[in-house]
Amino acid sequence: MTEPKTYTLEVPGCVLHYDVREAEETTEPVLLLIGSPMDAAGFAALARHFPDRTVVTYDPRGSGRSTRTGDAGESTPELHADDLHRLIDAVGGGPVDIFASSGGAVNSLALVSRHPEQVRTLVAHEPPTAQVLPDREQALAAVADIRRTYDREGFGPAMVKFFAIVGHQGEIPADFADQPRPNPAEFGLPAEDDGSRDDVMFAQNLITCTHYEPDFEALRAAPTRVVLGVGVESEGQLASRAGTAIAERLGGKPVIFPSNHGGFLDDTYGVPGDPDNFAVTLRQVLTEQA
């Protein structure tokens, strides 16, 4: 695998930045590693485990280097899916294999629903689609409260509530939004409101991502092999429960990956995962026959 080369791609309302790690003499499809709002930097450790594949990573619109040029409002999974559709065209048209994490998994499900011919295998790891949960009303209400907190009080207080919901075990109680929360400073977060309201997760993706409902009819009809993944340490958490629910709706069970929601991350980040063993499981999934 060569060192990554960076390219840009103009899409409606944004200039996307993406990186290509070229593998010489490979016969395997391009492998996309994507997240949202996580940008390309978060997949560096995982990419190193696939020297036999041409690996593409990118910064979603509004994240990292991908600066939006148009409306600064919310971005839907369908809009991100259109970006991915154009990105796949730019790197050869596909079909590609995709490993997608968190919001990226949601966006990739939207991509397969709309452009299934572009994706051979999608591994969607812990998509936080609260809409598919049996406790959807409580979960969506709690998410909406996070957004209101962000609009009213800023980043730190909203992030404390975000930590609480993503780490909660089991169904979300009806009074979740009213439960007392610690001071943001206890997490090293800013307690004072700086007045900004342009955070890529809270302002752009939180509501549209969690409220997205997959098109199960289109996913079942697609030639794409769709595999849901969940972390062994994430059992009972919202994103893991959603991944399991989607897998069941598609007639299967999720693949259990090592570690947590960010199991592919190395110690560059605050909560390291287990990228070595995570990559082993991902390779096994990608090489299995449909």
CSV table of C-alpha atoms in Angstrom, one decimal:
chain,number,residue,atom,x,y,z
A,1,MET,CA,0.0,0.0,0.0
A,2,THR,CA,1.3,3.4,-1.0
A,3,GLU,CA,1.2,6.5,1.2
A,4,PRO,CA,-2.3,8.2,1.0
A,5,LYS,CA,-2.8,10.8,-1.8
A,6,THR,CA,-5.4,13.5,-1.2
A,7,TYR,CA,-7.9,14.6,-3.7
A,8,THR,CA,-10.9,17.0,-3.8
A,9,LEU,CA,-14.3,16.5,-5.3
A,10,GLU,CA,-16.9,19.3,-5.8
A,11,VAL,CA,-20.4,18.2,-4.8
A,12,PRO,CA,-23.4,20.4,-4.4
A,13,GLY,CA,-22.8,22.7,-1.5
A,14,CYS,CA,-19.4,21.3,-0.5
A,15,VAL,CA,-15.9,20.4,-1.5
A,16,LEU,CA,-15.1,16.9,-0.3
A,17,HIS,CA,-11.6,15.9,0.6
A,18,TYR,CA,-10.7,12.2,0.3
A,19,ASP,CA,-7.5,10.1,0.5
A,20,VAL,CA,-6.5,7.1,-1.6
A,21,ARG,CA,-4.1,4.5,-0.4
A,22,GLU,CA,-3.3,2.6,-3.6
A,23,ALA,CA,-2.5,-1.1,-3.5
A,24,GLU,CA,-0.5,-2.4,-6.5
A,25,GLU,CA,-1.7,-5.4,-8.5
A,26,THR,CA,-4.8,-6.0,-6.4
A,27,THR,CA,-7.8,-7.7,-7.8
A,28,GLU,CA,-10.0,-6.8,-4.9
A,29,PRO,CA,-12.6,-4.0,-5.0
A,30,VAL,CA,-11.8,-0.6,-3.6
A,31,LEU,CA,-12.5,-0.6,0.2
A,32,LEU,CA,-14.1,2.6,1.6
A,33,LEU,CA,-13.7,3.2,5.3
A,34,ILE,CA,-16.2,5.9,6.4
A,35,GLY,CA,-17.8,7.5,9.4
A,36,SER,CA,-19.9,10.5,10.2
A,37,PRO,CA,-19.1,13.0,11.7
A,38,MET,CA,-15.8,11.2,12.1
A,39,ASP,CA,-13.4,12.2,9.3
A,40,ALA,CA,-10.7,10.2,7.5
A,41,ALA,CA,-8.1,10.6,10.3
A,42,GLY,CA,-10.1,8.2,12.4
A,43,PHE,CA,-9.6,5.3,10.0
A,44,ALA,CA,-5.8,5.5,9.7
A,45,ALA,CA,-5.1,2.6,12.1
A,46,LEU,CA,-7.7,0.3,10.4
A,47,ALA,CA,-6.4,1.2,6.9
A,48,ARG,CA,-2.9,0.0,7.7
A,49,HIS,CA,-4.4,-3.5,8.1
A,50,PHE,CA,-5.4,-3.7,4.5
A,51,PRO,CA,-2.2,-3.2,2.5
A,52,ASP,CA,-3.6,-5.6,-0.2
A,53,ARG,CA,-6.6,-3.4,-0.9
A,54,THR,CA,-6.9,0.1,-2.3
A,55,VAL,CA,-8.4,2.0,0.6
A,56,VAL,CA,-10.3,5.2,0.3
A,57,THR,CA,-11.2,7.4,3.3
A,58,TYR,CA,-12.9,10.8,3.3
A,59,ASP,CA,-14.1,13.7,5.3
A,60,PRO,CA,-17.9,14.0,5.2
A,61,ARG,CA,-19.4,17.3,4.4
A,62,GLY,CA,-18.8,19.8,7.2
A,63,SER,CA,-16.2,17.5,8.8
A,64,GLY,CA,-12.4,18.0,8.8
A,65,ARG,CA,-11.2,19.4,5.5
A,66,SER,CA,-14.6,19.1,3.7
A,67,THR,CA,-15.8,22.7,3.9
A,68,ARG,CA,-19.4,23.4,3.0
A,69,THR,CA,-19.9,26.1,0.4
A,70,GLY,CA,-23.7,26.3,0.5
A,71,ASP,CA,-26.5,26.2,3.1
A,72,ALA,CA,-25.1,25.6,6.6
A,73,GLY,CA,-28.2,23.8,7.7
A,74,GLU,CA,-28.7,20.1,8.6
A,75,SER,CA,-27.4,17.4,6.3
A,76,THR,CA,-29.5,14.3,5.8
A,77,PRO,CA,-28.4,10.7,5.3
A,78,GLU,CA,-29.8,11.0,1.8
A,79,LEU,CA,-27.5,14.0,1.1
A,80,HIS,CA,-24.5,12.2,2.5
A,81,ALA,CA,-25.5,9.2,0.4
A,82,ASP,CA,-25.4,11.4,-2.7
A,83,ASP,CA,-21.9,12.5,-1.7
A,84,LEU,CA,-20.8,8.9,-1.4
A,85,HIS,CA,-22.4,8.1,-4.8
A,86,ARG,CA,-20.3,10.8,-6.4
A,87,LEU,CA,-17.2,9.8,-4.5
A,88,ILE,CA,-17.5,6.2,-5.7
A,89,ASP,CA,-17.9,7.5,-9.3
A,90,ALA,CA,-14.7,9.5,-8.8
A,91,VAL,CA,-12.7,6.4,-7.7
A,92,GLY,CA,-13.8,4.2,-10.5
A,93,GLY,CA,-17.6,3.7,-10.1
A,94,GLY,CA,-17.6,0.5,-8.1
A,95,PRO,CA,-18.8,-1.9,-7.0
A,96,VAL,CA,-16.8,-1.2,-3.9
A,97,ASP,CA,-16.8,-2.7,-0.4
A,98,ILE,CA,-17.6,-0.4,2.5
A,99,PHE,CA,-16.9,-0.5,6.2
A,100,ALA,CA,-19.0,2.2,7.7
A,101,SER,CA,-19.2,3.3,11.4
A,102,SER,CA,-21.9,5.1,13.4
A,103,GLY,CA,-23.4,7.9,11.3
A,104,GLY,CA,-21.4,6.7,8.3
A,105,ALA,CA,-23.3,3.4,8.7
A,106,VAL,CA,-26.6,5.2,8.5
A,107,ASN,CA,-25.5,7.1,5.4
A,108,SER,CA,-24.2,3.9,3.8
A,109,LEU,CA,-27.6,2.2,4.3
A,110,ALA,CA,-29.1,5.2,2.5
A,111,LEU,CA,-26.5,4.8,-0.3
A,112,VAL,CA,-27.3,1.1,-0.8
A,113,SER,CA,-31.0,1.9,-0.9
A,114,ARG,CA,-30.4,4.4,-3.7
A,115,HIS,CA,-27.4,3.0,-5.6
A,116,PRO,CA,-27.1,-0.7,-4.8
A,117,GLU,CA,-25.1,-1.4,-7.9
A,118,GLN,CA,-22.2,0.6,-6.5
A,119,VAL,CA,-21.7,-1.5,-3.4
A,120,ARG,CA,-20.7,-5.2,-3.3
A,121,THR,CA,-20.6,-5.6,0.5
A,122,LEU,CA,-21.6,-3.1,3.2
A,123,VAL,CA,-20.5,-3.7,6.7
A,124,ALA,CA,-22.6,-1.2,8.8
A,125,HIS,CA,-21.2,-1.0,12.3
A,126,GLU,CA,-23.5,0.3,15.0
A,127,PRO,CA,-25.7,2.7,13.1
A,128,PRO,CA,-27.5,4.9,15.7
A,129,THR,CA,-30.9,4.8,14.1
A,130,ALA,CA,-33.1,5.3,17.1
A,131,GLN,CA,-36.1,5.1,14.8
A,132,VAL,CA,-35.9,1.3,14.6
A,133,LEU,CA,-35.9,0.7,18.4
A,134,PRO,CA,-39.0,-0.5,20.3
A,135,ASP,CA,-38.5,2.5,22.6
A,136,ARG,CA,-38.1,4.9,19.7
A,137,GLU,CA,-40.4,7.6,21.2
A,138,GLN,CA,-38.3,7.9,24.4
A,139,ALA,CA,-35.0,7.6,22.5
A,140,LEU,CA,-36.0,10.3,19.9
A,141,ALA,CA,-37.3,12.6,22.6
A,142,ALA,CA,-34.0,12.3,24.5
A,143,VAL,CA,-32.1,13.1,21.3
A,144,ALA,CA,-34.3,16.1,20.6
A,145,ASP,CA,-33.6,17.3,24.2
A,146,ILE,CA,-29.8,17.1,23.4
A,147,ARG,CA,-30.4,19.3,20.4
A,148,ARG,CA,-32.4,21.8,22.4
A,149,THR,CA,-29.7,21.9,25.0
A,150,TYR,CA,-27.1,22.6,22.4
A,151,ASP,CA,-29.2,25.4,20.9
A,152,ARG,CA,-29.9,26.9,24.4
A,153,GLU,CA,-26.6,26.2,26.3
A,154,GLY,CA,-23.9,25.3,23.8
A,155,PHE,CA,-21.5,22.4,23.3
A,156,GLY,CA,-20.5,21.3,26.8
A,157,PRO,CA,-23.9,20.7,28.3
A,158,ALA,CA,-25.1,19.0,25.1
A,159,MET,CA,-22.1,16.7,25.0
A,160,VAL,CA,-22.7,15.6,28.6
A,161,LYS,CA,-26.2,14.5,27.6
A,162,PHE,CA,-24.9,12.9,24.5
A,163,PHE,CA,-22.4,10.8,26.6
A,164,ALA,CA,-25.3,9.8,28.8
A,165,ILE,CA,-27.5,8.5,26.0
A,166,VAL,CA,-24.8,6.7,24.0
A,167,GLY,CA,-23.6,4.9,27.1
A,168,HIS,CA,-27.0,4.0,28.5
A,169,GLN,CA,-27.7,0.3,28.9
A,170,GLY,CA,-31.2,-0.9,27.8
A,171,GLU,CA,-34.3,1.0,26.8
A,172,ILE,CA,-34.4,4.8,27.2
A,173,PRO,CA,-36.7,5.8,30.1
A,174,ALA,CA,-39.4,8.4,29.5
A,175,ASP,CA,-37.8,10.8,32.0
A,176,PHE,CA,-34.3,10.5,30.6
A,177,ALA,CA,-34.1,14.1,29.6
A,178,ASP,CA,-35.0,15.2,33.1
A,179,GLN,CA,-32.3,13.2,34.9
A,180,PRO,CA,-29.6,15.3,36.6
A,181,ARG,CA,-26.3,15.5,34.7
A,182,PRO,CA,-22.8,16.3,35.9
A,183,ASN,CA,-21.0,19.6,35.2
A,184,PRO,CA,-19.3,19.5,31.8
A,185,ALA,CA,-16.0,20.5,33.4
A,186,GLU,CA,-15.9,17.1,35.1
A,187,PHE,CA,-15.4,15.6,31.6
A,188,GLY,CA,-12.9,18.2,30.6
A,189,LEU,CA,-15.6,20.0,28.5
A,190,PRO,CA,-16.3,23.7,28.3
A,191,ALA,CA,-18.9,24.7,30.9
A,192,GLU,CA,-19.3,28.2,29.4
A,193,ASP,CA,-21.2,28.8,26.2
A,194,ASP,CA,-18.9,30.4,23.6
A,195,GLY,CA,-22.0,31.3,21.4
A,196,SER,CA,-21.0,29.2,18.4
A,197,ARG,CA,-23.7,26.9,17.0
A,198,ASP,CA,-21.8,25.3,14.1
A,199,ASP,CA,-20.7,21.9,15.6
A,200,VAL,CA,-20.8,19.3,12.9
A,201,MET,CA,-22.5,16.7,15.0
A,202,PHE,CA,-25.0,18.7,17.0
A,203,ALA,CA,-26.0,21.3,14.4
A,204,GLN,CA,-25.6,19.3,11.3
A,205,ASN,CA,-26.2,15.5,11.8
A,206,LEU,CA,-27.6,14.6,15.2
A,207,ILE,CA,-31.3,14.8,14.4
A,208,THR,CA,-31.3,13.6,10.8
A,209,CYS,CA,-29.0,10.7,11.6
A,210,THR,CA,-30.9,9.3,14.6
A,211,HIS,CA,-34.3,9.9,13.1
A,212,TYR,CA,-33.5,8.1,9.8
A,213,GLU,CA,-35.5,5.0,9.0
A,214,PRO,CA,-33.9,2.6,6.6
A,215,ASP,CA,-35.7,1.6,3.5
A,216,PHE,CA,-35.9,-2.1,4.3
A,217,GLU,CA,-37.7,-3.0,1.1
A,218,ALA,CA,-34.9,-1.5,-1.0
A,219,LEU,CA,-32.2,-3.1,1.2
A,220,ARG,CA,-33.7,-6.5,0.9
A,221,ALA,CA,-34.0,-6.1,-2.9
A,222,ALA,CA,-30.5,-4.9,-3.4
A,223,PRO,CA,-27.8,-7.1,-4.8
A,224,THR,CA,-25.5,-5.7,-2.1
A,225,ARG,CA,-24.5,-8.0,0.8
A,226,VAL,CA,-25.5,-6.0,3.8
A,227,VAL,CA,-23.9,-7.0,7.1
A,228,LEU,CA,-24.6,-5.3,10.4
A,229,GLY,CA,-21.9,-5.2,13.1
A,230,VAL,CA,-22.0,-4.5,16.8
A,231,GLY,CA,-19.2,-4.3,19.4
A,232,VAL,CA,-18.9,-7.0,22.1
A,233,GLU,CA,-18.5,-4.2,24.7
A,234,SER,CA,-21.4,-2.2,23.4
A,235,GLU,CA,-24.2,-4.7,24.2
A,236,GLY,CA,-27.3,-2.9,25.4
A,237,GLN,CA,-26.3,0.5,24.1
A,238,LEU,CA,-28.4,2.5,21.7
A,239,ALA,CA,-26.2,2.1,18.6
A,240,SER,CA,-25.7,-1.6,19.2
A,241,ARG,CA,-29.4,-2.2,19.8
A,242,ALA,CA,-30.2,-0.4,16.6
A,243,GLY,CA,-27.6,-2.5,14.6
A,244,THR,CA,-29.2,-5.7,16.0
A,245,ALA,CA,-32.7,-4.4,15.2
A,246,ILE,CA,-31.8,-3.7,11.6
A,247,ALA,CA,-30.1,-7.0,11.2
A,248,GLU,CA,-33.2,-8.8,12.4
A,249,ARG,CA,-35.4,-6.8,10.1
A,250,LEU,CA,-33.2,-7.9,7.2
A,251,GLY,CA,-33.5,-11.5,8.3
A,252,GLY,CA,-30.2,-12.1,10.0
A,253,LYS,CA,-28.0,-11.5,13.0
A,254,PRO,CA,-25.3,-8.9,13.5
A,255,VAL,CA,-21.6,-9.8,13.4
A,256,ILE,CA,-19.9,-9.3,16.8
A,257,PHE,CA,-16.8,-7.2,16.5
A,258,PRO,CA,-14.1,-6.8,19.2
A,259,SER,CA,-14.2,-3.8,21.6
A,260,ASN,CA,-16.6,-0.9,21.6
A,261,HIS,CA,-18.4,1.6,19.3
A,262,GLY,CA,-15.0,2.8,18.1
A,263,GLY,CA,-13.3,-0.5,18.2
A,264,PHE,CA,-11.2,0.3,15.1
A,265,LEU,CA,-9.5,3.3,16.8
A,266,ASP,CA,-6.0,3.2,18.2
A,267,ASP,CA,-4.7,5.1,21.2
A,268,THR,CA,-4.6,8.4,19.2
A,269,TYR,CA,-8.1,8.9,20.6
A,270,GLY,CA,-9.5,9.2,24.1
A,271,VAL,CA,-11.1,5.7,24.3
A,272,PRO,CA,-8.9,3.3,22.3
A,273,GLY,CA,-10.4,0.2,20.7
A,274,ASP,CA,-8.7,-2.9,19.5
A,275,PRO,CA,-7.8,-2.1,15.8
A,276,ASP,CA,-5.7,-5.3,15.3
A,277,ASN,CA,-8.4,-7.8,16.2
A,278,PHE,CA,-11.1,-5.5,14.8
A,279,ALA,CA,-9.4,-5.7,11.4
A,280,VAL,CA,-9.2,-9.5,11.6
A,281,THR,CA,-12.9,-9.7,12.0
A,282,LEU,CA,-13.6,-7.2,9.3
A,283,ARG,CA,-11.4,-9.1,6.9
A,284,GLN,CA,-13.2,-12.4,7.7
A,285,VAL,CA,-16.6,-10.7,7.0
A,286,LEU,CA,-15.4,-9.2,3.7
A,287,THR,CA,-14.0,-12.5,2.4
A,288,GLU,CA,-17.1,-14.6,3.3
A,289,GLN,CA,-19.3,-15.6,0.4
A,290,ALA,CA,-22.6,-13.9,0.2
